[in-house]
């Protein structure tokens, strides 16, 4: 998206981008939006006192104590010999920092792990440990530690945004597939129905396709207003498929009408 930086952008730039949810929101950007709307600034343990002070200066809110103890940078480590390949940690990771496949050993990409802890609870065999991040431990000065935190935040923001977009694409694809199957099922039912019933079934298929096309247009218009190029691209693909399905449904309906 384009446009001038906002208060939300400025708040988000201060947050550590661990995407841990300890603030009560599903990521740092949603928490930034909540702070901009007036929510307290003291709910980010990974940010610690330093981030709290910066947020207070930026927003004008009072400098309250942290709601939870401050947390130093961590990394998740999978005891690979005990991993059963269930993929639950992969699904939970907000930055796609875990590699693996079903019934295959998983491993954490250390450089990309934010230490959010979200992979720990879903693990059915409790084989994930949280340790001090080696890059943080290796930093031998305040400047080196700040450089690590900036690098971690930048990479985590990118990966969180990319994962969010991927999940949205997958959800839209599933929705389109459900719509396609529903129209096909109605079409098959119409072919096996009595002559009068066949026409009604195909009319229903046309109506369903028209509704799908209307939703796709609404999604495109919404993405265009937000200037969200990726969402516009996805909506355009959905528009194309909905238009094709509507054409097929209308053709099938015409075939049942008297000549």
PDB file of N, CA and C in Angstrom, residues 2 6 18 25 51 56 72 76 87 96 111 126 131 146 149 195 215-216 227 243 257:
ATOM      1  N   UNK A   2       0.310   2.385  -0.476  1.00  0.00           N
ATOM      2  CA  UNK A   2       1.037   3.618  -0.575  1.00  0.00           C
ATOM      3  C   UNK A   2       0.431   4.629   0.371  1.00  0.00           C
ATOM      4  N   UNK A   6       1.820   7.070   8.942  1.00  0.00           N
ATOM      5  CA  UNK A   6       0.794   7.443   9.903  1.00  0.00           C
ATOM      6  C   UNK A   6       1.299   7.185  11.314  1.00  0.00           C
ATOM      7  N   UNK A  18       8.153  -9.261  17.295  1.00  0.00           N
ATOM      8  CA  UNK A  18       8.202 -10.685  17.646  1.00  0.00           C
ATOM      9  C   UNK A  18       6.917 -11.400  17.251  1.00  0.00           C
ATOM     10  N   UNK A  25      -3.037  -9.128  20.975  1.00  0.00           N
ATOM     11  CA  UNK A  25      -3.374  -8.933  19.567  1.00  0.00           C
ATOM     12  C   UNK A  25      -2.556  -9.899  18.708  1.00  0.00           C
ATOM     13  N   UNK A  51      11.329   0.212  24.811  1.00  0.00           N
ATOM     14  CA  UNK A  51      10.236   0.426  23.858  1.00  0.00           C
ATOM     15  C   UNK A  51       9.081   1.153  24.528  1.00  0.00           C
ATOM     16  N   UNK A  56       5.711   5.958  24.943  1.00  0.00           N
ATOM     17  CA  UNK A  56       5.143   7.027  25.774  1.00  0.00           C
ATOM     18  C   UNK A  56       5.465   8.389  25.174  1.00  0.00           C
ATOM     19  N   UNK A  72      14.004 -10.914  27.315  1.00  0.00           N
ATOM     20  CA  UNK A  72      15.161 -10.803  26.423  1.00  0.00           C
ATOM     21  C   UNK A  72      14.939 -11.660  25.172  1.00  0.00           C
ATOM     22  N   UNK A  76      13.583 -20.499  19.607  1.00  0.00           N
ATOM     23  CA  UNK A  76      13.021 -21.834  19.826  1.00  0.00           C
ATOM     24  C   UNK A  76      13.980 -22.875  19.260  1.00  0.00           C
ATOM     25  N   UNK A  87       3.582 -31.121  12.482  1.00  0.00           N
ATOM     26  CA  UNK A  87       3.449 -29.826  11.780  1.00  0.00           C
ATOM     27  C   UNK A  87       2.706 -28.764  12.589  1.00  0.00           C
ATOM     28  N   UNK A  96       6.891 -18.034   9.719  1.00  0.00           N
ATOM     29  CA  UNK A  96       7.333 -19.166   8.877  1.00  0.00           C
ATOM     30  C   UNK A  96       8.816 -19.471   9.072  1.00  0.00           C
ATOM     31  N   UNK A 111      18.041 -17.758  12.476  1.00  0.00           N
ATOM     32  CA  UNK A 111      18.137 -16.344  12.102  1.00  0.00           C
ATOM     33  C   UNK A 111      16.762 -15.698  11.946  1.00  0.00           C
ATOM     34  N   UNK A 126       6.070 -31.993  23.623  1.00  0.00           N
ATOM     35  CA  UNK A 126       6.858 -31.075  24.442  1.00  0.00           C
ATOM     36  C   UNK A 126       8.346 -31.162  24.117  1.00  0.00           C
ATOM     37  N   UNK A 131      15.524 -20.763  24.335  1.00  0.00           N
ATOM     38  CA  UNK A 131      16.845 -20.430  24.856  1.00  0.00           C
ATOM     39  C   UNK A 131      17.186 -18.987  24.488  1.00  0.00           C
ATOM     40  N   UNK A 146      21.573  -3.307  19.659  1.00  0.00           N
ATOM     41  CA  UNK A 146      20.547  -2.534  18.968  1.00  0.00           C
ATOM     42  C   UNK A 146      20.511  -2.878  17.479  1.00  0.00           C
ATOM     43  N   UNK A 149      18.607  -6.097  17.134  1.00  0.00           N
ATOM     44  CA  UNK A 149      17.167  -5.911  17.314  1.00  0.00           C
ATOM     45  C   UNK A 149      16.533  -5.267  16.084  1.00  0.00           C
ATOM     46  N   UNK A 195     -37.816 -32.005 -16.208  1.00  0.00           N
ATOM     47  CA  UNK A 195     -37.637 -30.839 -17.065  1.00  0.00           C
ATOM     48  C   UNK A 195     -37.894 -29.520 -16.350  1.00  0.00           C
ATOM     49  N   UNK A 215     -19.674 -10.534  -5.045  1.00  0.00           N
ATOM     50  CA  UNK A 215     -18.708 -10.522  -3.939  1.00  0.00           C
ATOM     51  C   UNK A 215     -17.305 -10.218  -4.449  1.00  0.00           C
ATOM     52  N   UNK A 216     -16.953 -10.788  -5.600  1.00  0.00           N
ATOM     53  CA  UNK A 216     -15.622 -10.548  -6.165  1.00  0.00           C
ATOM     54  C   UNK A 216     -15.450  -9.075  -6.520  1.00  0.00           C
ATOM     55  N   UNK A 227      -5.760   0.778  -1.932  1.00  0.00           N
ATOM     56  CA  UNK A 227      -4.534   0.793  -2.732  1.00  0.00           C
ATOM     57  C   UNK A 227      -3.641  -0.404  -2.402  1.00  0.00           C
ATOM     58  N   UNK A 243     -16.746 -14.692 -13.389  1.00  0.00           N
ATOM     59  CA  UNK A 243     -17.340 -14.347 -14.684  1.00  0.00           C
ATOM     60  C   UNK A 243     -17.480 -15.584 -15.558  1.00  0.00           C
ATOM     61  N   UNK A 257     -34.307 -23.797 -22.046  1.00  0.00           N
ATOM     62  CA  UNK A 257     -35.469 -22.993 -22.404  1.00  0.00           C
ATOM     63  C   UNK A 257     -36.014 -23.398 -23.786  1.00  0.00           C
TER      64      UNK A 257
END
